[in-house]
Coordinates of C-alpha atoms and ligand atoms in Angstrom, one line a residue:
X1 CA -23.7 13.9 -24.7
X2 CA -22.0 12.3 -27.7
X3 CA -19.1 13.1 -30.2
X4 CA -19.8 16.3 -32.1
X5 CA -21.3 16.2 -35.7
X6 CA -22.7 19.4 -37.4
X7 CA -20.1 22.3 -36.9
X8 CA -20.5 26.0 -37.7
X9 CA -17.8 27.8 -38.3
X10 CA -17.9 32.1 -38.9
X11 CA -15.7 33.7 -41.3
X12 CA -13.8 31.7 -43.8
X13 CA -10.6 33.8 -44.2
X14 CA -7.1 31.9 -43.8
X15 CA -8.0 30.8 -40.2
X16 CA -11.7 30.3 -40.6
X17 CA -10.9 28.0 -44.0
X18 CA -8.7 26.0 -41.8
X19 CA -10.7 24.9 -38.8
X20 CA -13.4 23.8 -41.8
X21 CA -10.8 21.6 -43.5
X22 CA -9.8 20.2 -40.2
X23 CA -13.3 19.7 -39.4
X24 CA -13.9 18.1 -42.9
X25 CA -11.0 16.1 -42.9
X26 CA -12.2 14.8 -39.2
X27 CA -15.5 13.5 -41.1
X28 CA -17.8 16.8 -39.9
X29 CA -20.1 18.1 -41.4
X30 CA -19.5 22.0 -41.5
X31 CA -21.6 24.7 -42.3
X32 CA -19.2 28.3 -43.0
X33 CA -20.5 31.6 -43.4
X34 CA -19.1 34.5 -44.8
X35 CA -20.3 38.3 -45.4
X36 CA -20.7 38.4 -48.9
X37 CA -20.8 35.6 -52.1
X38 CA -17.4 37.2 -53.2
X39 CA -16.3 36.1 -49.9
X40 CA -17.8 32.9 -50.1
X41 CA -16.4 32.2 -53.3
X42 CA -12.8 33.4 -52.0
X43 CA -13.1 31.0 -49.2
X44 CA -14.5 28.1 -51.3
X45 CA -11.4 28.8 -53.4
X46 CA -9.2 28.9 -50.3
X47 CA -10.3 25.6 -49.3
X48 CA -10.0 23.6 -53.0
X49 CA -6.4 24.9 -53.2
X50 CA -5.9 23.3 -50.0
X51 CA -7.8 20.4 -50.0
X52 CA -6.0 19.7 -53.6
X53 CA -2.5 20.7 -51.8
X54 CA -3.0 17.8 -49.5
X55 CA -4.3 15.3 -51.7
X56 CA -0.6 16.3 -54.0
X57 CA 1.3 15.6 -51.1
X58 CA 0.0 12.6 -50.7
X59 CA -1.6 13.5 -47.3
X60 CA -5.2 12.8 -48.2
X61 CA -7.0 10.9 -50.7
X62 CA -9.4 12.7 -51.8
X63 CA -10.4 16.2 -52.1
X64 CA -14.1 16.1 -52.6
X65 CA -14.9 13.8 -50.6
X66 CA -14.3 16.5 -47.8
X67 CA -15.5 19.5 -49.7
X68 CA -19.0 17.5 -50.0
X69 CA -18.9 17.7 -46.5
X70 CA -18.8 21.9 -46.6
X71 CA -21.4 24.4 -47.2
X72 CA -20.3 27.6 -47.5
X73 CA -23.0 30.2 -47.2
X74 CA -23.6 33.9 -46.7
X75 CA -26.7 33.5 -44.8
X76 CA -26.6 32.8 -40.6
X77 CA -29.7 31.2 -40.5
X78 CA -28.4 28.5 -41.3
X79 CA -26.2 27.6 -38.2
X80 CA -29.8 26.9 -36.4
X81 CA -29.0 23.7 -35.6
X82 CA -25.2 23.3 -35.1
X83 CA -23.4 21.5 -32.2
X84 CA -20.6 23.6 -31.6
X85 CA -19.7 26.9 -34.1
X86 CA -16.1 28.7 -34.2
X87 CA -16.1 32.5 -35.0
X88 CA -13.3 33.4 -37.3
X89 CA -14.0 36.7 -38.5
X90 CA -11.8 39.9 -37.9
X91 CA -10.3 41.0 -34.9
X92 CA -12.3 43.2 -34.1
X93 CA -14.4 43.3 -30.6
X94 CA -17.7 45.5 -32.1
X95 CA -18.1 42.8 -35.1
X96 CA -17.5 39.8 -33.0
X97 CA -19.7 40.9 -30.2
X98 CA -22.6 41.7 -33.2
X99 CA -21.8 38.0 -34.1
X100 CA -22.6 36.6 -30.4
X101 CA -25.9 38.5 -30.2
X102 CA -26.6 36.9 -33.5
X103 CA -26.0 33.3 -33.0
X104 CA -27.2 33.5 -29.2
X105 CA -30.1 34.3 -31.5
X106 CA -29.9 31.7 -34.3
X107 CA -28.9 28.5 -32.5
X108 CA -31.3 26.9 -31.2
X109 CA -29.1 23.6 -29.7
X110 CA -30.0 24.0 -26.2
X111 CA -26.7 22.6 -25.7
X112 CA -24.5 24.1 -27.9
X113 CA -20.8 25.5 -27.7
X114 CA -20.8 29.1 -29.0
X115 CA -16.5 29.4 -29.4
X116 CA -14.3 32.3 -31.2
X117 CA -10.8 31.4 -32.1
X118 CA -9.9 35.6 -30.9
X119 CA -6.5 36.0 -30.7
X120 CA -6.8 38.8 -28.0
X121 CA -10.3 39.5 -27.3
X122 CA -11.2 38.6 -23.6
X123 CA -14.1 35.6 -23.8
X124 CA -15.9 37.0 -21.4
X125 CA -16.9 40.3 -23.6
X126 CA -18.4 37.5 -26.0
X127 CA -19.9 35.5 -23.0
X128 CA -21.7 38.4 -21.8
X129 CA -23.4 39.3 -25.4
X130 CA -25.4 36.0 -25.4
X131 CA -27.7 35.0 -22.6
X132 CA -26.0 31.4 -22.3
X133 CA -22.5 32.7 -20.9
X134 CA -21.9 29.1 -19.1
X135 CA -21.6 27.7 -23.4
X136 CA -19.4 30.4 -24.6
X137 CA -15.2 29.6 -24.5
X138 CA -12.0 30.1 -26.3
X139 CA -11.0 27.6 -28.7
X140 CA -7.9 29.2 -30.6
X141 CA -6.4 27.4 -33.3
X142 CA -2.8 28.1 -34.9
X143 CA -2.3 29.0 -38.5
X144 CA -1.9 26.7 -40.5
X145 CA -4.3 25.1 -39.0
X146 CA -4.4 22.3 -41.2
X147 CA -0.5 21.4 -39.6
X148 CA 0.2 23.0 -36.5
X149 CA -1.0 20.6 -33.5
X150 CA -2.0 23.3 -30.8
X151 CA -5.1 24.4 -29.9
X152 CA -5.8 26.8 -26.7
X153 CA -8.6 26.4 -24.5
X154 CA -9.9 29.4 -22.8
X155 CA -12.6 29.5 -20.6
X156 CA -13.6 32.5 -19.6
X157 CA -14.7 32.6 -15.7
X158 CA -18.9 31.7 -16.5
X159 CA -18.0 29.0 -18.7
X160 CA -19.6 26.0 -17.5
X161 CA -17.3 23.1 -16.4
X162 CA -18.7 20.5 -19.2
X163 CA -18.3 23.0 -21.6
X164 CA -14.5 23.2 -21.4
X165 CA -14.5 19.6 -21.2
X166 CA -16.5 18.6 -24.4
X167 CA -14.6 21.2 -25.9
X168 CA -11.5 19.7 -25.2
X169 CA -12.7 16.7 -26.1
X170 CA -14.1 18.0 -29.2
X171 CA -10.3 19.2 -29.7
X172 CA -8.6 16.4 -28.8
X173 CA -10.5 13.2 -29.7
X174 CA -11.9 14.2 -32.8
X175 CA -9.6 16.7 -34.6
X176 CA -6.4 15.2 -33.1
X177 CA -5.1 18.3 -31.5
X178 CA -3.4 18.6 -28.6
X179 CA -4.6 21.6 -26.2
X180 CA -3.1 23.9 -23.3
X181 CA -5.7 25.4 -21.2
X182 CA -5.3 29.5 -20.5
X183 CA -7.0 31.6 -18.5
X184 CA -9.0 34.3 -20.5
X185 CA -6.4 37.2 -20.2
X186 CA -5.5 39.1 -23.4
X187 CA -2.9 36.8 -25.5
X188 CA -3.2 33.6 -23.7
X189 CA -0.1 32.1 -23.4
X190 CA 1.1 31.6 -27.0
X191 CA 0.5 35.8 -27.8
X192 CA 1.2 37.0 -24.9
X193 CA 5.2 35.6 -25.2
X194 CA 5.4 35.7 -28.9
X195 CA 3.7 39.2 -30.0
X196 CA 6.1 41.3 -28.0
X197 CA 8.8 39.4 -29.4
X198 CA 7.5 40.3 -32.7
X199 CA 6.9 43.5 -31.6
X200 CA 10.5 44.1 -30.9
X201 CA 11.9 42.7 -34.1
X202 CA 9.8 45.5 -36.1
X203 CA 11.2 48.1 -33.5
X204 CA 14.8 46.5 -34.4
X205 CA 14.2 47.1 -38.0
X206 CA 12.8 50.5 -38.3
X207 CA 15.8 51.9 -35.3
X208 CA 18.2 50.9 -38.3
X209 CA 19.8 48.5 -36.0
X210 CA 19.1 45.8 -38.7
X211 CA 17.7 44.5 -42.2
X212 CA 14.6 42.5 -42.0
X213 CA 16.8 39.3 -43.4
X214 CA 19.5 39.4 -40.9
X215 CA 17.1 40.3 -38.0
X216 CA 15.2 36.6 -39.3
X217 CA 18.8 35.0 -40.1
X218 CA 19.7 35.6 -36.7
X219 CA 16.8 33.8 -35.0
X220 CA 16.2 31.2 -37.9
X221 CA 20.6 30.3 -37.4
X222 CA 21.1 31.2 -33.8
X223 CA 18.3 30.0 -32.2
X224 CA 16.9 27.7 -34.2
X225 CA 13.5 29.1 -35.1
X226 CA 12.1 27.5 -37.9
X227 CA 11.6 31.2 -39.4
X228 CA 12.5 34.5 -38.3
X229 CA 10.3 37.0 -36.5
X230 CA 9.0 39.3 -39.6
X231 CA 8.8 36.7 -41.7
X232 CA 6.6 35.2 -39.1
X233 CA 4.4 38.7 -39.1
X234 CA 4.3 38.3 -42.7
X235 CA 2.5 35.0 -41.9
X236 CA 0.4 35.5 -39.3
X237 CA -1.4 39.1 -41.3
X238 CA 0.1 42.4 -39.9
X239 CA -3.4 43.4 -39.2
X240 CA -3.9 40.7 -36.9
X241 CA -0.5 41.3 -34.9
X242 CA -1.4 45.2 -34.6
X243 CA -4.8 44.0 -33.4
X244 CA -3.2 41.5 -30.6
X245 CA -0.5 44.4 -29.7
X246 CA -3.5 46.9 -29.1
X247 CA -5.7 44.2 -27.2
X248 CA -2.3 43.0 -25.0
X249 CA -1.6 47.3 -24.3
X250 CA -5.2 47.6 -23.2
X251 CA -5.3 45.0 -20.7
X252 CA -2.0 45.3 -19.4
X253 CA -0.9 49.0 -20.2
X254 CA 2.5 47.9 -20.3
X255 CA 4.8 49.5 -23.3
X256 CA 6.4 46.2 -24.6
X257 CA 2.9 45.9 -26.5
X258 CA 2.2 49.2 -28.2
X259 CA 2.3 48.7 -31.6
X260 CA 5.2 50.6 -33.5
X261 CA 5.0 53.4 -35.8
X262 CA 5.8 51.0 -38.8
X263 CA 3.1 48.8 -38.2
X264 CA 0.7 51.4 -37.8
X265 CA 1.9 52.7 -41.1
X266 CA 2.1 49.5 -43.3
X267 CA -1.3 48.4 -42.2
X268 CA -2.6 51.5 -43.6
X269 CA -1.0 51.4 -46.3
X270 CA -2.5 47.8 -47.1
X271 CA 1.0 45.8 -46.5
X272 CA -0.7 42.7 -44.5
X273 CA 1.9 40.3 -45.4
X274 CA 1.6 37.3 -47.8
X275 CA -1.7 38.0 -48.0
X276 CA -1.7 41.0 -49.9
X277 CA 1.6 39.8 -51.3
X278 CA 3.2 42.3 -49.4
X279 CA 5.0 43.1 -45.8
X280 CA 8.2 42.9 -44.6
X281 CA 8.9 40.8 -47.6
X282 CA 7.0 40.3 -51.1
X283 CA 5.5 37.2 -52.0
X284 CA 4.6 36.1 -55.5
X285 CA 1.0 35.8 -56.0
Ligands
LIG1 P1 -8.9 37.0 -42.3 O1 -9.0 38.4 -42.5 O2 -8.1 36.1 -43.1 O3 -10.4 36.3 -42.3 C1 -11.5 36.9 -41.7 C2 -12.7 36.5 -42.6 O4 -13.9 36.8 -41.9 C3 -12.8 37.2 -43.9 O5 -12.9 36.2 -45.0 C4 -14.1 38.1 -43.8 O6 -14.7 38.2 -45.1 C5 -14.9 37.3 -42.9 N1 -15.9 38.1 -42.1 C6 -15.7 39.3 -41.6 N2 -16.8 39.7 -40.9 C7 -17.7 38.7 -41.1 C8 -19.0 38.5 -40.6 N3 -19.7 39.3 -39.9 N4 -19.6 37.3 -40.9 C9 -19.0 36.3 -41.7 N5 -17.7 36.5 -42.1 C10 -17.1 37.6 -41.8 O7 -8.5 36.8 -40.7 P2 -7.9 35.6 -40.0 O8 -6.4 35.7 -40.0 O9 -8.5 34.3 -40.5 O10 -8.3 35.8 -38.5 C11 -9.6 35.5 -38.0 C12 -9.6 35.3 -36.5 O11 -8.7 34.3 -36.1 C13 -9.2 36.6 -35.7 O12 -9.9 36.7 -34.6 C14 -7.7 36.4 -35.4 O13 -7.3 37.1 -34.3 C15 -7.7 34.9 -35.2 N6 -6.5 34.2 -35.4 C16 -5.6 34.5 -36.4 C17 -4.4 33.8 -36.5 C18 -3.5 34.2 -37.7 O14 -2.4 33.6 -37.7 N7 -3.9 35.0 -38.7 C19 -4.0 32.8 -35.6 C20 -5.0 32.5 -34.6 C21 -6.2 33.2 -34.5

């Protein structure tokens, strides 16, 4: 089996419009799908702004030259005849297991990879909801995806052996990543140290104990993280985070992962982080 060439990729949101560019920028062809045409058009936007970010930093020549390699779409028809599709949609194990059935369905590749870039959700709940378990694995990219060099690999323990390797491969050799390979326990490696962390800085803040800038000042000045823990959250979506905690509490019932009060409450109350233009911090929008 040769290099990869016709990608599907589910959910363009900030991590589903950055495995497309990647993809893009890699010479792919990429087919997205979203849930509605307001969607769409958010993620086609997501992507220009991008795309055009790159070209002003002088880190790609030219913008359309990629986007003509994107179709974005709200119909999953279309992803018939991919080679390998990523599911990027929400964090959340009902939808993504509705998504499985659906492209176990829809793709008609006999050999194709079926992959979700989950955060927290075991693989083999996905495996099981298609009938081709051995073709379903973990390919979990780091926001931005566009700059940061890791990708995990998660096999999940049906995953077929030349699955994980043209996968890697696919990772490696084509999008220029480099890849750690996890067992397919909630949190892989990267969540399962980093979340709790993240955890306990929110913990830290609402105690009193500190402010949200010196809690981030602390880390960013004495130990040399590029930026602080809640900033961090801010980044990464505080819906996402409260969905890891609850995933890592699930599977290992352990207290260092419940979610906090606070982050209950803010995710209610719609503060995601920059991208609602509001968490821990506020962002301009
Ligand atoms: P997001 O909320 O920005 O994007 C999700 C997108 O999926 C939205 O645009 C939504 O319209 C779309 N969507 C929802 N249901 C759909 C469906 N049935 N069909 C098509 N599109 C659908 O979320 P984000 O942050 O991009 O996360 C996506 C996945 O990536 C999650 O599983 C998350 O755990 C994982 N992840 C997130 C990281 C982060 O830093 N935010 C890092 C690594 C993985």
């Amino acid at each position: 089996m040769g290099d990869i060439t016709r990608v599907g990729v589910i959910g363009c949101g900030l991590m589903g419009a950055g495995i497309t560019e990647v993809c893009a920028r890699a010479g792919l062809d990429v087919v997205v799908i979203e849930s509605s045409d307001d969607a769409a058009k958010a993620g086609t936007a997501r992507l220009e702004s991008s795309l055009n970010r790159a070209v002003e930093r002088g880190k790609l020549d030219n913008a359309q030259e990629v986007l003509d390699r994107i179709r974005v779409v709200t119909d999953m028809e279309q992803l018939a005849e991919r080679e390998l599709v990523v599911e990027a949609i929400v964090e959340d194990e009902a939808a993504k297991t509705a998504v499985f059935r659906e492209l176990d369905r829809i793709v008609t590749s006999p050999d194709a990879i079926l992959a979700s870039n989950t955060s927290s959700i075991p693989i083999m709940k996905l495996a099981v909801a298609t009938s081709r378990p051995a073709q379903v694995m973990g390919i979990h990219f780091f926001n931005p995806v566009p700059v940061l060099k890791l990708v995990e690999l998660v096999p999940s323990l049906l995953t077929a052996e030349e699955t994980t390797e043209r996968g890697r491969s696919f990772v490696q050799d084509q999008l220029g990543k480099n890849s750690i390979d996890c067992q397919d326990r909630a949190g892989f490696v990267v969540n399962m140290l980093l979340v709790p962390f993240i955890l306990s800085a929110i913990r830290m803040m609402e105690s009193g104990f500190a402010t949200p800038e010196d809690i981030d000042q602390g880390l960013v000045l004495g130990a040399a993280h590029p930026q602080g823990p809640l900033a961090l959250a801010d980044l990464i979506g505080l819906d996402t985070i409260k969905a890891i905690a609850e995933s890592l509490y699930d599977e290992f019932k352990e207290p260092l992962y419940a979610s906090p009060p606070l982050l209950e409450r803010m995710v209610s109350a719609g503060l995601l982080g920059r991208k609602t233009g509001r968490g821990f911090y506020t962002y301009a929008k």
